[in-house]
Coordinates of C-alpha atoms in Angstrom, one line a residue:
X1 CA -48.2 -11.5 -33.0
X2 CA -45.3 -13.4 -34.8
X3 CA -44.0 -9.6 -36.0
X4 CA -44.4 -8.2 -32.4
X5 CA -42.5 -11.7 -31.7
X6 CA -39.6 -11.1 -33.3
X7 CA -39.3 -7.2 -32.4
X8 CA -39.3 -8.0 -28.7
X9 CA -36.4 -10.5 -29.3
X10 CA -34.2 -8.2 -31.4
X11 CA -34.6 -5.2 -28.4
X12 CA -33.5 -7.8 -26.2
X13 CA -30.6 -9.0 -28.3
X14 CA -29.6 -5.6 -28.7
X15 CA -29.9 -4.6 -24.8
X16 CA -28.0 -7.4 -24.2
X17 CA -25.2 -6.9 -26.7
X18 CA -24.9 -2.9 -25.0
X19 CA -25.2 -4.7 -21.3
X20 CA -22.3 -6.7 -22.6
X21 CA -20.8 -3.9 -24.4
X22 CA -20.8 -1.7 -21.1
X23 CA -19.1 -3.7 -19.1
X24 CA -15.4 -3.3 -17.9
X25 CA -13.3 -5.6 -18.5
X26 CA -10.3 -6.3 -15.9
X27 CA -7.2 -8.2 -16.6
X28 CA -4.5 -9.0 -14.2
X29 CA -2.8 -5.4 -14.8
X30 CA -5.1 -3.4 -14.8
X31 CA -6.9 -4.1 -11.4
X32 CA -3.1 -3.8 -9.5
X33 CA -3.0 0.1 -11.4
X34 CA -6.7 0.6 -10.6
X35 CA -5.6 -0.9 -6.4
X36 CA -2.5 1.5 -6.6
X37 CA -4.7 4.8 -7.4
X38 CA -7.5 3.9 -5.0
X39 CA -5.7 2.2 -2.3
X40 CA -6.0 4.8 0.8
X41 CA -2.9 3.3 2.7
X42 CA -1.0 3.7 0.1
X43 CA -2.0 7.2 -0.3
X44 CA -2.0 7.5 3.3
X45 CA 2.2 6.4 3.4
X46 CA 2.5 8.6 0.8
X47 CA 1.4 11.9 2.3
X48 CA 3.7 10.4 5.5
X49 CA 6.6 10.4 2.3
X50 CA 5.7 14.3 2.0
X51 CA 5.4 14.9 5.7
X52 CA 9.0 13.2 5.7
X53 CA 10.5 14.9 2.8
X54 CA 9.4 18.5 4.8
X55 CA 10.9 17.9 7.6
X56 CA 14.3 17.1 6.2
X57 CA 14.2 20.3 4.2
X58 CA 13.6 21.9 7.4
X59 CA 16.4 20.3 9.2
X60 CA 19.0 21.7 6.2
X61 CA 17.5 24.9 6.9
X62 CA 18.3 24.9 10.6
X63 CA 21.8 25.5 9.4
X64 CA 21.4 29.3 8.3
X65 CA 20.8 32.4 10.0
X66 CA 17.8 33.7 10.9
X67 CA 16.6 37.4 9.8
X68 CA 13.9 39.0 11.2
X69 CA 12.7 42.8 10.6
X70 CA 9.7 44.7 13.0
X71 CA 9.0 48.1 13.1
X72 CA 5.9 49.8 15.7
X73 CA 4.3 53.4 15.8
X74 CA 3.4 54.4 19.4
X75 CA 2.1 57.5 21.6
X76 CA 2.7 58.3 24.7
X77 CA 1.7 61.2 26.8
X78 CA 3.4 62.0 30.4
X79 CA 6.6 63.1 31.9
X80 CA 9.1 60.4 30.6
X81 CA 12.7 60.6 29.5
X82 CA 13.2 60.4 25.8
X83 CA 16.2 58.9 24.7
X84 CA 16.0 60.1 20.9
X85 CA 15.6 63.6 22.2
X86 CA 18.0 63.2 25.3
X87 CA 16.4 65.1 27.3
X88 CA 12.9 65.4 30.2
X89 CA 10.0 65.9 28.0
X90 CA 5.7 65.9 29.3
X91 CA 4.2 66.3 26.0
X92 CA 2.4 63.7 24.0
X93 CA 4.7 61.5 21.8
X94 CA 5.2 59.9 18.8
X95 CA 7.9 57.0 18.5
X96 CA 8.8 54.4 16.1
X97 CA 11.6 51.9 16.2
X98 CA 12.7 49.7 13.1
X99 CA 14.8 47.1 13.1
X100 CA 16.6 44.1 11.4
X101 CA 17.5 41.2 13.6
X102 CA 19.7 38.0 12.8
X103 CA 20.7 35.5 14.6
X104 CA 23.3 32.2 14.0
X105 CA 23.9 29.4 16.0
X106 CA 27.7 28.7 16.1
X107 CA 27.8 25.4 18.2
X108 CA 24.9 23.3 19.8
X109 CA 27.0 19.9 20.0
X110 CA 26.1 19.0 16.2
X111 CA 22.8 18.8 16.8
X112 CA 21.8 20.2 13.4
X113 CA 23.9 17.4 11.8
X114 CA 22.2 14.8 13.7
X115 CA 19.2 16.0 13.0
X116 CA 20.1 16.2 9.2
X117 CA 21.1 12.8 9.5
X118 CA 17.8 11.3 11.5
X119 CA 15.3 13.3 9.1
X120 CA 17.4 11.6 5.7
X121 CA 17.1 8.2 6.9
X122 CA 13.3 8.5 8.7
X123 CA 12.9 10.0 4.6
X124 CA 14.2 6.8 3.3
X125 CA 12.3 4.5 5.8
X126 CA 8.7 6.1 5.0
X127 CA 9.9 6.1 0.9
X128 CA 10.1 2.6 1.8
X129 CA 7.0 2.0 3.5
X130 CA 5.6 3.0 0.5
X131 CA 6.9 0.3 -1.8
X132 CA 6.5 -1.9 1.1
X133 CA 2.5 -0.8 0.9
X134 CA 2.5 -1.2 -2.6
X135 CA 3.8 -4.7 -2.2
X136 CA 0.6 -5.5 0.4
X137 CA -1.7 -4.3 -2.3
X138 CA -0.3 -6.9 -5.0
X139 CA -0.7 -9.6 -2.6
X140 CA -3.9 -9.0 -1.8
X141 CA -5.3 -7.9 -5.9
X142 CA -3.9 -11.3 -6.6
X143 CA -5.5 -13.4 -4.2
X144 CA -8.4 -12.0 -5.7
X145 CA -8.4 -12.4 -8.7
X146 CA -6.7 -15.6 -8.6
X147 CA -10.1 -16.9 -6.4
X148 CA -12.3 -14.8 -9.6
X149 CA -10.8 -17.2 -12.2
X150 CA -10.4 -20.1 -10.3
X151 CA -14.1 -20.0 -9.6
X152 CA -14.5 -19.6 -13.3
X153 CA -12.8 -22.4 -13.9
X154 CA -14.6 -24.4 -11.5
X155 CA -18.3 -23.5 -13.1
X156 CA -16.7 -24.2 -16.3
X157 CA -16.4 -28.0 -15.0
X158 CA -19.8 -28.1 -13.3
X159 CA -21.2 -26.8 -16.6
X160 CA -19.4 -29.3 -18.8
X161 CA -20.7 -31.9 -15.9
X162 CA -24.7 -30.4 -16.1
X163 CA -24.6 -30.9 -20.1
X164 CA -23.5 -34.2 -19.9
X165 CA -25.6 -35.8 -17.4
X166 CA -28.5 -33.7 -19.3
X167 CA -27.3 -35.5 -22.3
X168 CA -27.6 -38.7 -20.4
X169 CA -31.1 -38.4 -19.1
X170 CA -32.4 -37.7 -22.5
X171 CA -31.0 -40.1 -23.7
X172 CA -32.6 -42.8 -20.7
X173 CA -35.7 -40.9 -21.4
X174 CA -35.3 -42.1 -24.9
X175 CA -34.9 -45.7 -23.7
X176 CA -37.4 -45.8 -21.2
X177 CA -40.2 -44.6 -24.1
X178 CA -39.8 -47.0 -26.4
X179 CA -39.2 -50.1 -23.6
X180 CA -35.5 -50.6 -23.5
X181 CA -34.7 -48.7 -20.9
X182 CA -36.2 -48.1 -17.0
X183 CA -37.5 -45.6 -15.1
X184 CA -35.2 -45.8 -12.1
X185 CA -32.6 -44.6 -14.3
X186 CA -34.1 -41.7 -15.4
X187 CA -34.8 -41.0 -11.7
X188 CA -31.1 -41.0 -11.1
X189 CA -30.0 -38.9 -13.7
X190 CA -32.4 -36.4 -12.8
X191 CA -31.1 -36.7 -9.4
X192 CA -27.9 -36.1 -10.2
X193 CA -28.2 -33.2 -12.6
X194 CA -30.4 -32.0 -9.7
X195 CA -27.8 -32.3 -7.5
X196 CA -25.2 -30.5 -10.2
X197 CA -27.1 -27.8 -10.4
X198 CA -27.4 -26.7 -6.6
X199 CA -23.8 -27.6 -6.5
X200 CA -23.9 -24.9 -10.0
X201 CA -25.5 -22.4 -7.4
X202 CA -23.0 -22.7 -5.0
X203 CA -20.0 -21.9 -7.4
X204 CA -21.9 -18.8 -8.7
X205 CA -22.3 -17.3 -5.3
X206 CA -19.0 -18.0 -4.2
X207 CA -17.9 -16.0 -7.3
X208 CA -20.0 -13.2 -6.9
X209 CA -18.2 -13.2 -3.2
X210 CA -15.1 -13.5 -4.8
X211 CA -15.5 -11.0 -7.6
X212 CA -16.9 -8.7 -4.6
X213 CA -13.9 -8.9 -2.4
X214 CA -11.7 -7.9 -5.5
X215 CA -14.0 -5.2 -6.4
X216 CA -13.6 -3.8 -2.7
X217 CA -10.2 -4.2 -2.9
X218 CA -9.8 -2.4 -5.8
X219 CA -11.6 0.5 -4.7
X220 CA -14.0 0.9 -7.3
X221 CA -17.8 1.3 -7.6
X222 CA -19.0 -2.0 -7.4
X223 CA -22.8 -0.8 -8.9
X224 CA -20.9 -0.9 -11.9
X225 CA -20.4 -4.0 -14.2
X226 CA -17.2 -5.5 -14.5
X227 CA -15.9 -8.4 -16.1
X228 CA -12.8 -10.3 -14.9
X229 CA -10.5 -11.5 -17.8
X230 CA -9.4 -15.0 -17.8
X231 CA -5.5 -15.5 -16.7
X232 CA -3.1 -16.5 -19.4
X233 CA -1.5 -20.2 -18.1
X234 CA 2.4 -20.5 -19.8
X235 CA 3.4 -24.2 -20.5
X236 CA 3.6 -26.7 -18.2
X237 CA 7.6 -26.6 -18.3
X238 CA 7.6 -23.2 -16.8
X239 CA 4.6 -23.4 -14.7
X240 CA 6.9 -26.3 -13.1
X241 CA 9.9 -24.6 -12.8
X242 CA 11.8 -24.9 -10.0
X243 CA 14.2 -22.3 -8.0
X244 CA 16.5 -23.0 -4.6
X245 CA 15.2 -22.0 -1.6
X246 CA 18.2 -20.4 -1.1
X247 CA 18.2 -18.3 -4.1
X248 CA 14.6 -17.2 -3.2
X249 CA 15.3 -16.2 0.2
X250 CA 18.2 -14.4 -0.5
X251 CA 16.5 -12.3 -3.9
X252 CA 13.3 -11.4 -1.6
X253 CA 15.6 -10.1 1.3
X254 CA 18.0 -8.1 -0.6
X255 CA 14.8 -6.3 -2.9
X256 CA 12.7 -6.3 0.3
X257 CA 11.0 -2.8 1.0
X258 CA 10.7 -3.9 4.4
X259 CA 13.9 -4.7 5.6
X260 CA 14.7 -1.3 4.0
X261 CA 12.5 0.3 6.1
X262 CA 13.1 -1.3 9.0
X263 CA 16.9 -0.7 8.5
X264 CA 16.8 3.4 7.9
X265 CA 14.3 3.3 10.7
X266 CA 17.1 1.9 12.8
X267 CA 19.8 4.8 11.4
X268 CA 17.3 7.3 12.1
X269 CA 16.5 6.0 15.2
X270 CA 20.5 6.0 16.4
X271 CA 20.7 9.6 15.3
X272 CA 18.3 11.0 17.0
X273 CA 19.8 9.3 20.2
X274 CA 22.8 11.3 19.7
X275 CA 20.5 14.2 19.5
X276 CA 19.2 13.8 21.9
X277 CA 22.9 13.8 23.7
X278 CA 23.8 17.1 22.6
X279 CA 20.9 18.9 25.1
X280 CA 23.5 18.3 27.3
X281 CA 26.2 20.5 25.2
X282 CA 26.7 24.5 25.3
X283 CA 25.6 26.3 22.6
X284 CA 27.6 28.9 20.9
X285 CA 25.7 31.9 19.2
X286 CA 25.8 35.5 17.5
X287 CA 22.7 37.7 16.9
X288 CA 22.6 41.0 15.3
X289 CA 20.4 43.9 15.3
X290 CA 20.4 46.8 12.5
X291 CA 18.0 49.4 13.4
X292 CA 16.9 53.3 14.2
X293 CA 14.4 55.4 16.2
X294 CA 11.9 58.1 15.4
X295 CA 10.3 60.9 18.5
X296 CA 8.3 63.3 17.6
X297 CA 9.9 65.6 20.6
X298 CA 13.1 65.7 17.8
X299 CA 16.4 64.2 17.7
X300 CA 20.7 65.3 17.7
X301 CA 21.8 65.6 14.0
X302 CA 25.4 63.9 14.6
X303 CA 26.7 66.0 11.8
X304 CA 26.4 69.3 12.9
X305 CA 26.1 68.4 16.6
X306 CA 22.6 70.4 17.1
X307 CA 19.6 69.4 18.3
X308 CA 16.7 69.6 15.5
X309 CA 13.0 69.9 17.0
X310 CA 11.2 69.4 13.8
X311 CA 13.5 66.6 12.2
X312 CA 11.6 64.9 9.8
X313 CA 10.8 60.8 10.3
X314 CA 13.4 59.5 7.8
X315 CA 16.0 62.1 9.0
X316 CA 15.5 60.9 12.4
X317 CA 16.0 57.2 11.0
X318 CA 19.2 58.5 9.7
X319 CA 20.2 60.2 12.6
X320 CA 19.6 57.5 15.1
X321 CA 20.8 54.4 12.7
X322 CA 22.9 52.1 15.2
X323 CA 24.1 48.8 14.9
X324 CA 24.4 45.3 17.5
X325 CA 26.1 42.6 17.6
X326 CA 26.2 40.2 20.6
X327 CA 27.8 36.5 20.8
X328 CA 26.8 34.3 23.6
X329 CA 27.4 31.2 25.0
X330 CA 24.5 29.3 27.1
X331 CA 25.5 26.1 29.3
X332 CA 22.6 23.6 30.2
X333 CA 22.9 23.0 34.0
X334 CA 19.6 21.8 34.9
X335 CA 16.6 21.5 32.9
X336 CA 13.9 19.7 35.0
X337 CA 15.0 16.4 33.7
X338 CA 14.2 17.3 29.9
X339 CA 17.2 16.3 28.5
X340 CA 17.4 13.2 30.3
X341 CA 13.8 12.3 29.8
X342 CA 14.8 12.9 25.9
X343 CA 17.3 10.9 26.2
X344 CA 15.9 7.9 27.6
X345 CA 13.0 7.8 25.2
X346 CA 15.6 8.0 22.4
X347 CA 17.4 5.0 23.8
X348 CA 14.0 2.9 23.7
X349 CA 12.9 4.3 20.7
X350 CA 16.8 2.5 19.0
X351 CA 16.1 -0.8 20.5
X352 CA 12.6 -1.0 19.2
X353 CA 14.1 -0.1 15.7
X354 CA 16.3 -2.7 16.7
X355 CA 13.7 -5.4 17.8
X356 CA 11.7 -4.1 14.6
X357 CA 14.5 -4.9 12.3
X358 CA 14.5 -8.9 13.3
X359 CA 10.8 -9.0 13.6
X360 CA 10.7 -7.7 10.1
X361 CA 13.7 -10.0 8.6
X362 CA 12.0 -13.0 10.8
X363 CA 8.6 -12.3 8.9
X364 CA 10.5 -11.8 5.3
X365 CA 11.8 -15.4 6.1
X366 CA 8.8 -16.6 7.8
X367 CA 6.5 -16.0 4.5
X368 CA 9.3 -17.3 2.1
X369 CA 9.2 -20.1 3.7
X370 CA 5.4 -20.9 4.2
X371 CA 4.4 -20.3 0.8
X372 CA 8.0 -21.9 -0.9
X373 CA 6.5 -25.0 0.5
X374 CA 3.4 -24.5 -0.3
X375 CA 4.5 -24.5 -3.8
X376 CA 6.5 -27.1 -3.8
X377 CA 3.7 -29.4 -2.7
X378 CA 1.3 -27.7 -5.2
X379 CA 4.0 -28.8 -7.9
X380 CA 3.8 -32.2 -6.6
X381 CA 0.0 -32.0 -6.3
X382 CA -0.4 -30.8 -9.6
X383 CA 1.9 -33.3 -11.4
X384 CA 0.3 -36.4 -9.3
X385 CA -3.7 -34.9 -10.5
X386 CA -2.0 -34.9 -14.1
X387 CA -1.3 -38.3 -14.4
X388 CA -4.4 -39.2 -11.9
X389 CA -6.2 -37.6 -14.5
X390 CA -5.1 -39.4 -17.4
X391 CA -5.8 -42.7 -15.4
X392 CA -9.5 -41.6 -14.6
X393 CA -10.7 -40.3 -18.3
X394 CA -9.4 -44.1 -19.4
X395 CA -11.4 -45.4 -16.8
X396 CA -14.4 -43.4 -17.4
X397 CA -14.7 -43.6 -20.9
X398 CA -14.1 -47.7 -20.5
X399 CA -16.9 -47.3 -17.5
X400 CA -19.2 -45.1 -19.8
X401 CA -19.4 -47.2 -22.6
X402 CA -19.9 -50.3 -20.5
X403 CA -23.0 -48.5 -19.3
X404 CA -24.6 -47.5 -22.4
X405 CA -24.3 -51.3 -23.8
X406 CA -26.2 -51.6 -20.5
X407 CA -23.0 -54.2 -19.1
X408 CA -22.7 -51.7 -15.8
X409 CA -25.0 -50.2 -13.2
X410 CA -25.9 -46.9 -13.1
X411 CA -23.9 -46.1 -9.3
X412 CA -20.7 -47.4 -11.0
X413 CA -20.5 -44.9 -13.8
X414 CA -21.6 -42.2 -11.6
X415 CA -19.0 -43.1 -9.5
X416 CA -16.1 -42.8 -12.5
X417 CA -18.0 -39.7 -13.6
X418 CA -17.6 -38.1 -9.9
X419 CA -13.4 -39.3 -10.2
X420 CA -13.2 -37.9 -13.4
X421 CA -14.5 -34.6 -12.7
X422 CA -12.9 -34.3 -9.2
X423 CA -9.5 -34.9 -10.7
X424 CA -10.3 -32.3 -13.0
X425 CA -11.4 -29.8 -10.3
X426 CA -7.6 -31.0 -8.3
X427 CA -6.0 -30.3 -11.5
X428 CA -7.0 -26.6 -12.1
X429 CA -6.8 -25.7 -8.3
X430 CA -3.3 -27.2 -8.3
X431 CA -2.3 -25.3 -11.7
X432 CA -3.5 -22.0 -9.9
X433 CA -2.2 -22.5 -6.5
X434 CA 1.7 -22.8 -8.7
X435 CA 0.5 -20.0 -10.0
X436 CA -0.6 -17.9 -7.3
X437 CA 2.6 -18.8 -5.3
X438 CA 4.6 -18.0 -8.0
X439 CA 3.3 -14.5 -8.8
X440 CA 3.8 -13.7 -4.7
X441 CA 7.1 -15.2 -4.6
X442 CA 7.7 -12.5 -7.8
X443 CA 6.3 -9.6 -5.8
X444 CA 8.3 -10.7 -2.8
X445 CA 11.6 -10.5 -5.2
X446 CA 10.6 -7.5 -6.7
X447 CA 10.2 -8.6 -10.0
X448 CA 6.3 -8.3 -9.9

């Protein structure tokens, strides 16, 4: 049995070591590449980005020619007139007519430049979107993961809390068996190690929440097992760092995708209203047509001036070759209220670029702002819980060795115990909200 023992113990070690061994580990970087390949907006903005890029090729291209070629084979049988063979014919008839056809537009009231112009910047804008997407996705990873390792951190406290009230009520166990100690103490301990380890419950589950929404964010099979590393803290004279408002504000809005966006949005957007101005313009054009015809009832050689019967298909080609050239000029006089309608919507379509440009700087601002502050009083937070904390572990250990020489009720070491612990949980939730402010702030300036 003891061999059998000690068999089953070393398969589990070993499973154990391989469940451990198989699971991925995910550090800050690596889940923001993992969100970037997975993220379906982002892919989503990027196909826009090709859709964009496509349509601006095509507008350079509306600057050449077009060339066209057709050709067709027909019979016909009845009394017609047939031009190849100038002349009445009732017979059935073969014809064919080939042709090359090109046409260029000389003048449409620069509407291919506007359009040129309109397709670069709507380019730029969705190009934009996409970092401005990118930007969403960092924001959100971090939140995240920031909640993953601050839960962490917070087990971490309840866990140093569990093992020393389990130290304690041993150690009233102890006294209570050999008659220096009482009963109602044990009680209390076991209590409030009780009490610790539902509040131990809690913290898991809220990081297997946590860890869930960062899995789901990251779009990766969360069946799988993944680990999330730990976050490396600089010093406290860094972490505590501080930067102007004003240089802030002004780094986020200059490196903001957003405002980017919002501004070649608005160029595009005053482009196409001056597009949409030229339907009113005359277009200027010349169109050309190469081509030859083929009948079956023969054709006039225009070399020797005689009419051959049996001319052969390509001979025919070559006797009939001609060759077109038109120019025209077409003026819009009324166009059931198109161009006006056009018009109009392009005029709306500016000032909502226009309106979208202020919402957007308004929001860039707006978030600076909020979470600016919110560091600023998670720096003072953080430095107050420092010193708070200092004060308390005096006051504890002074409390805690008062109650083991039996000089202070139970309720009033509990009581420094609870301070203690609390300024510790302040301290770490202070340290990661600088931290978590911080790293947006970065991702606001671009440097993140």
């Amino acid at each position: 049995m003891s061999f059998i023992k000690i068999l089953f113990g070393a398969l589990s070690c070993y499973l154990f070591t391989l469940s451990v061994h198989a699971q991925k580990v995910l550090t800050l970087d690596d889940c923001f590449s993992i969100a970037m390949e997975n993220n379906i907006d982002l892919k989503r903005v990027q196909n826009n980005a090709l859709v964009a890029q496509s349509n601006q090729v095509q507008a350079m291209m509306n600057f050449l020619p077009s060339l066209g070629a057709g050709v067709n084979y027909s019979f016909r049988n009845g009394t017609f007139f047939d031009q190849n063979a100038a002349r009445q014919v009732s017979a059935t008839t073969n014809s064919s007519n080939p042709s090359l056809n090109s046409s260029l537009t000389l003048y449409n009231g620069f509407a291919n430049h506007y359009n040129v112009k309109a397709r670069r910047f709507e380019t730029q804008a969705v190009e934009q979107s996409i970092e401005e997407q990118k930007i969403e996705v960092r924001a959100s990873v971090l939140e995240f993961y920031l909640n993953v390792v601050l839960d962490k951190e917070n087990i971490k406290i309840s866990n140093d809390r569990i093992e020393l009230l389990s130290a304690q009520l041993e150690r009233e166990k102890k006294r209570e068996s050999v008659g220096v100690g009482n009963l109602e103490q044990v009680y209390n301990f076991k209590s409030q190690l009780a009490n610790e380890n539902l509040n131990l419950v809690k913290l898991v589950n809220r990081l297997k929440s946590d860890k869930l929404s960062l899995l789901q964010s990251l779009g990766v099979d969360v069946s799988e097992e993944y680990e999330v590393a730990p976050y490396d803290f600089q010093n406290d004279e860094i972490l505590l760092g501080n930067e102007t408002f004003k240089d802030i504000i002004n780094q986020s809005v200059d490196s903001s995708p957003s405002i980017k966006r919002a501004q070649a949005g608005l160029q595009a957007s005053s482009y196409d209203l001056k597009l949409a101005h030229t339907g009113y313009m005359p277009i200027v054009s010349i169109s050309g047509n190469l081509g030859s015809n083929y009948s079956s009832n023969g054709a006039l050689n225009p070399e020797s001036g005689s009419f051959e019967r049996d001319a052969a298909f390509f001979d025919q080609l070559s006797f009939n070759k001609f060759k077109y050239l038109n120019f025209s000029l077409y003026i819009p006089i009324f166009s059931n209220w198109r161009n006006r309608n056009q018009t109009q919507v392009a005029k709306i379509n500016l000032m909502n670029s226009e309106l979208d440009l202020r919402q957007t700087e308004l929001t860039i601002t707006n978030t600076i702002q909020k979470v600016y502050l919110d560091l600023i009083a998670a720096k003072s937070t953080y430095e107050a819980a420092q010193e708070n904390l200092v004060a308390l572990n005096q006051s504890y250990e002074f409390v805690s060795s008062r109650h083991e020489n039996g000089n202070t009720d139970f309720f009033t070491y509990l009581a420094s115990l609870n301070s203690k612990n609390t300024a510790e949980i302040e301290l770490v939730n202070a340290k990661y909200s600088i931290i978590f402010r911080k790293k947006i702030l970065d991702v606001y300036k671009g440097l993140f």
